[in-house]
Amino acid sequence: MNEPCKQHYVAGDDRRTAIAAATRTLIAEHGFEGLRMREIAERIGINIATLHYHVPSKAALVELLAQSLRDEFMAQHAANPRDALSPRQLLALEIDEFEQTVLTNPGLHIVYRELMNRAARDETVRTIISPLSQFWHNQITRILEAGRADGSFRADLDPQAGASIVIGSLIQYSRECHNKEVDFAPLRAELLRCVSTPGDPRPDERKTA
Amino acid sequence: MNEPCKQHYVAGDDRRTAIAAATRTLIAEHGFEGLRMREIAERIGINIATLHYHVPSKAALVELLAQSLRDEFMAQHAANPRDALSPRQLLALEIDEFEQTVLTNPGLHIVYRELMNRAARDETVRTIISPLSQFWHNQITRILEAGRADGSFRADLDPQAGASIVIGSLIQYSRECHNKEVDFAPLRAELLRCVSTPGDPRPDERKTA
DNA sequence: ATTAAAATCAATCAAGTGATTGATTGATGA
DNA sequence: TCATCAATCAATCACTTGATTGATTTTAAT
């Protein structure tokens, strides 16, 4: 008979990756207040002491989680080429990438929303998540500025406020699809109408699926 | 000398109100995962057993909290008269009321965001918070429909998506003012521009402060 | 005044809960 | 081969935490 599969001795970095993944899953399931060190260890099949060997404390775990989230968002954003795209196409791409992430990995955004709330009162989380949010906000702001400059977006558009509107709308939509199917198309179309110059000839902005 | 002020024997309803208030404060401070029955009791100066007499379990406490939040939002909304207001004025009023609440009672929205997250995985919270969110969403949707009908808002405005945009933007803004001063005016102006008919003569929509 | 119900508290329980200790096991380079 | 170190685990500690028990005190109705 086979011995019970001993997965002993995994390299530290891989362990930490697995720990971050399990932490995400558990937070998505039970929220921050339901996050237990023991359950993380159990989920990846290691002893609680081994978990504390790799991640010395729960605070360090939260830090690891925040970093893991930041890394994934950054990688996601760097995946698509952005050269030679019009501002309108860039904005559409941002929306499509968000929808893609929500549908592909819904737990990611559950954890992101949880971390944003926690950032309001947790210094450590804030220093990691806040730059991420600001990067996103700047990204959208610059797209809106460019579109205003080339005339495709409204001349009286406020890029800063517009970015808050776009981001807030996307997060709101991601919240609404807790389990039911949510169609991003109406939001996508409405957001593009909101910022576009009225009466502008609208080129086909269909998704590049 | 005075005896240490014994606040013994308060009516049950008043106690439950005080418990709900203390619960809000504590969640705003330490989040859901930092909510402790003992700390609630301590905050209002009663024994832990007395707390359990009025609120039998932590689940019941969360339910009480959700109801308290719903009641306050509804009361807030009923405070301002809405007769004889144009759709544009109604939308502006919604935004102003939100800003007012955020500035007056910031903890309220911290708890609201926390409850919305929890609603995604907690049936009890969802059944209380979900109708509240839908009421708000319907309110905005109807305003946008009315504005589209009377020509003050864009003819191609999608009221449903527009409501998600308005609400999402407001919540996003409330998140951004975790402690720093945040000016709602730019968002307010941009939201009104987003939905308005282009080139429309814009009457003075200043706040009725 | 009597009495039943409501409200309160001190003490305690059982199940966690993050963290530590001390020893063991496997990999790796000299 | 052997010494070193990263990785692992069983056992346990000290403390937390939601909840309960049983008695006591105040309120309110008769």
PDB file of N, CA, C and O (backbone and C1' of nucleotides) in Angstrom, chain A residues 9 35-38 48-49 52 56-58, chain C residues 16-22 24-27:
ATOM      1  N   TYR A   9       8.672  19.179   3.376  1.00  0.00           N
ATOM      2  CA  TYR A   9       9.801  20.000   2.968  1.00  0.00           C
ATOM      3  C   TYR A   9       9.616  20.693   1.640  1.00  0.00           C
ATOM      4  O   TYR A   9      10.156  20.321   0.606  1.00  0.00           O
ATOM      5  N   LEU A  35     -11.081  34.523  10.140  1.00  0.00           N
ATOM      6  CA  LEU A  35      -9.770  34.019   9.711  1.00  0.00           C
ATOM      7  C   LEU A  35      -9.019  33.420  10.896  1.00  0.00           C
ATOM      8  O   LEU A  35      -8.751  34.101  11.879  1.00  0.00           O
ATOM      9  N   ARG A  36      -8.683  32.134  10.812  1.00  0.00           N
ATOM     10  CA  ARG A  36      -8.010  31.429  11.903  1.00  0.00           C
ATOM     11  C   ARG A  36      -6.702  30.826  11.413  1.00  0.00           C
ATOM     12  O   ARG A  36      -6.692  30.161  10.369  1.00  0.00           O
ATOM     13  N   MET A  37      -5.656  31.042  12.160  1.00  0.00           N
ATOM     14  CA  MET A  37      -4.349  30.496  11.787  1.00  0.00           C
ATOM     15  C   MET A  37      -4.436  28.989  11.595  1.00  0.00           C
ATOM     16  O   MET A  37      -3.893  28.433  10.652  1.00  0.00           O
ATOM     17  N   ARG A  38      -5.112  28.324  12.520  1.00  0.00           N
ATOM     18  CA  ARG A  38      -5.212  26.870  12.440  1.00  0.00           C
ATOM     19  C   ARG A  38      -5.847  26.402  11.138  1.00  0.00           C
ATOM     20  O   ARG A  38      -5.453  25.399  10.553  1.00  0.00           O
ATOM     21  N   ILE A  48       0.392  23.776  12.671  1.00  0.00           N
ATOM     22  CA  ILE A  48       0.252  25.179  13.059  1.00  0.00           C
ATOM     23  C   ILE A  48       1.616  25.801  13.381  1.00  0.00           C
ATOM     24  O   ILE A  48       1.854  26.982  13.074  1.00  0.00           O
ATOM     25  N   ALA A  49       2.501  25.013  13.921  1.00  0.00           N
ATOM     26  CA  ALA A  49       3.827  25.539  14.245  1.00  0.00           C
ATOM     27  C   ALA A  49       4.623  25.838  12.976  1.00  0.00           C
ATOM     28  O   ALA A  49       5.390  26.803  12.935  1.00  0.00           O
ATOM     29  N   HIS A  52       3.567  29.115  11.715  1.00  0.00           N
ATOM     30  CA  HIS A  52       4.197  30.216  12.452  1.00  0.00           C
ATOM     31  C   HIS A  52       5.697  30.318  12.162  1.00  0.00           C
ATOM     32  O   HIS A  52       6.297  31.368  12.395  1.00  0.00           O
ATOM     33  N   PRO A  56       5.478  34.596  11.122  1.00  0.00           N
ATOM     34  CA  PRO A  56       5.622  34.596  12.581  1.00  0.00           C
ATOM     35  C   PRO A  56       4.381  35.022  13.353  1.00  0.00           C
ATOM     36  O   PRO A  56       4.193  34.561  14.478  1.00  0.00           O
ATOM     37  N   SER A  57       3.548  35.869  12.775  1.00  0.00           N
ATOM     38  CA  SER A  57       2.386  36.335  13.537  1.00  0.00           C
ATOM     39  C   SER A  57       1.213  36.592  12.612  1.00  0.00           C
ATOM     40  O   SER A  57       1.357  36.601  11.379  1.00  0.00           O
ATOM     41  N   LYS A  58       0.062  36.834  13.207  1.00  0.00           N
ATOM     42  CA  LYS A  58      -1.118  37.095  12.388  1.00  0.00           C
ATOM     43  C   LYS A  58      -0.988  38.432  11.668  1.00  0.00           C
ATOM     44  O   LYS A  58      -1.440  38.585  10.529  1.00  0.00           O
TER      45      LYS A  58
ATOM     46  P    DG C  16     -14.443  24.221  19.359  1.00  0.00           P
ATOM     47  O5'  DG C  16     -12.923  24.621  19.654  1.00  0.00           O
ATOM     48  C5'  DG C  16     -12.295  25.613  18.904  1.00  0.00           C
ATOM     49  C4'  DG C  16     -12.596  27.011  19.437  1.00  0.00           C
ATOM     50  C3'  DG C  16     -11.689  28.092  18.868  1.00  0.00           C
ATOM     51  O3'  DG C  16     -12.385  29.314  18.852  1.00  0.00           O
ATOM     52  C1'  DG C  16     -11.334  27.940  21.172  1.00  0.00           C
ATOM     53  P    DT C  17     -12.043  30.352  17.662  1.00  0.00           P
ATOM     54  O5'  DT C  17     -10.513  30.772  17.810  1.00  0.00           O
ATOM     55  C5'  DT C  17     -10.192  31.913  18.587  1.00  0.00           C
ATOM     56  C4'  DT C  17      -8.706  32.047  18.809  1.00  0.00           C
ATOM     57  C3'  DT C  17      -7.810  31.593  17.640  1.00  0.00           C
ATOM     58  O3'  DT C  17      -7.078  32.701  17.208  1.00  0.00           O
ATOM     59  C1'  DT C  17      -6.955  30.873  19.739  1.00  0.00           C
ATOM     60  P    DG C  18      -6.274  32.648  15.792  1.00  0.00           P
ATOM     61  O5'  DG C  18      -4.873  33.282  16.199  1.00  0.00           O
ATOM     62  C5'  DG C  18      -4.865  34.507  16.902  1.00  0.00           C
ATOM     63  C4'  DG C  18      -3.641  34.596  17.776  1.00  0.00           C
ATOM     64  C3'  DG C  18      -2.321  34.446  17.027  1.00  0.00           C
ATOM     65  O3'  DG C  18      -1.416  35.470  17.445  1.00  0.00           O
ATOM     66  C1'  DG C  18      -2.432  32.855  18.796  1.00  0.00           C
ATOM     67  P    DA C  19       0.021  35.601  16.747  1.00  0.00           P
ATOM     68  O5'  DA C  19       0.940  34.713  17.699  1.00  0.00           O
ATOM     69  C5'  DA C  19       0.945  34.987  19.093  1.00  0.00           C
ATOM     70  C4'  DA C  19       1.704  33.898  19.846  1.00  0.00           C
ATOM     71  C3'  DA C  19       3.077  33.537  19.250  1.00  0.00           C
ATOM     72  O3'  DA C  19       4.094  33.978  20.119  1.00  0.00           O
ATOM     73  C1'  DA C  19       1.842  31.600  19.944  1.00  0.00           C
ATOM     74  P    DT C  20       5.620  33.693  19.754  1.00  0.00           P
ATOM     75  O5'  DT C  20       5.972  32.415  20.630  1.00  0.00           O
ATOM     76  C5'  DT C  20       5.494  32.346  21.957  1.00  0.00           C
ATOM     77  C4'  DT C  20       5.949  31.054  22.620  1.00  0.00           C
ATOM     78  C3'  DT C  20       7.388  30.624  22.283  1.00  0.00           C
ATOM     79  O3'  DT C  20       8.079  30.390  23.493  1.00  0.00           O
ATOM     80  C1'  DT C  20       5.876  28.827  21.925  1.00  0.00           C
ATOM     81  P    DT C  21       9.687  30.194  23.466  1.00  0.00           P
ATOM     82  O5'  DT C  21       9.859  28.692  23.952  1.00  0.00           O
ATOM     83  C5'  DT C  21       8.814  28.070  24.692  1.00  0.00           C
ATOM     84  C4'  DT C  21       9.019  26.566  24.737  1.00  0.00           C
ATOM     85  C3'  DT C  21      10.452  26.098  24.424  1.00  0.00           C
ATOM     86  O3'  DT C  21      10.864  25.155  25.388  1.00  0.00           O
ATOM     87  C1'  DT C  21       8.898  24.968  23.040  1.00  0.00           C
ATOM     88  P    DG C  22      12.411  24.941  25.629  1.00  0.00           P
ATOM     89  O5'  DG C  22      12.599  23.426  25.174  1.00  0.00           O
ATOM     90  C5'  DG C  22      11.550  22.493  25.407  1.00  0.00           C
ATOM     91  C4'  DG C  22      11.684  21.325  24.456  1.00  0.00           C
ATOM     92  C3'  DG C  22      13.126  21.007  24.049  1.00  0.00           C
ATOM     93  O3'  DG C  22      13.319  19.600  24.075  1.00  0.00           O
ATOM     94  C1'  DG C  22      11.812  21.309  22.132  1.00  0.00           C
ATOM     95  P    DT C  24      14.307  13.723  19.419  1.00  0.00           P
ATOM     96  O5'  DT C  24      13.740  13.800  17.938  1.00  0.00           O
ATOM     97  C5'  DT C  24      12.344  13.675  17.715  1.00  0.00           C
ATOM     98  C4'  DT C  24      12.051  13.884  16.237  1.00  0.00           C
ATOM     99  C3'  DT C  24      12.977  13.116  15.289  1.00  0.00           C
ATOM    100  O3'  DT C  24      12.193  12.383  14.369  1.00  0.00           O
ATOM    101  C1'  DT C  24      12.845  15.408  14.666  1.00  0.00           C
ATOM    102  P    DT C  25      12.916  11.318  13.382  1.00  0.00           P
ATOM    103  O5'  DT C  25      12.849  12.036  11.966  1.00  0.00           O
ATOM    104  C5'  DT C  25      11.647  12.680  11.555  1.00  0.00           C
ATOM    105  C4'  DT C  25      11.891  13.496  10.306  1.00  0.00           C
ATOM    106  C3'  DT C  25      12.801  12.818   9.271  1.00  0.00           C
ATOM    107  O3'  DT C  25      12.196  12.915   7.994  1.00  0.00           O
ATOM    108  C1'  DT C  25      13.564  14.996   9.710  1.00  0.00           C
ATOM    109  P    DG C  26      12.551  11.860   6.841  1.00  0.00           P
ATOM    110  O5'  DG C  26      13.293  12.775   5.777  1.00  0.00           O
ATOM    111  C5'  DG C  26      12.541  13.734   5.059  1.00  0.00           C
ATOM    112  C4'  DG C  26      13.412  14.911   4.658  1.00  0.00           C
ATOM    113  C3'  DG C  26      14.436  14.624   3.548  1.00  0.00           C
ATOM    114  O3'  DG C  26      14.153  15.479   2.449  1.00  0.00           O
ATOM    115  C1'  DG C  26      15.409  15.889   5.322  1.00  0.00           C
ATOM    116  P    DA C  27      14.778  15.169   1.016  1.00  0.00           P
ATOM    117  O5'  DA C  27      15.779  16.390   0.858  1.00  0.00           O
ATOM    118  C5'  DA C  27      15.265  17.722   0.781  1.00  0.00           C
ATOM    119  C4'  DA C  27      16.379  18.741   0.998  1.00  0.00           C
ATOM    120  C3'  DA C  27      17.510  18.695  -0.033  1.00  0.00           C
ATOM    121  O3'  DA C  27      17.745  20.016  -0.492  1.00  0.00           O
ATOM    122  C1'  DA C  27      18.406  18.638   2.154  1.00  0.00           C
TER     123       DA C  27
END
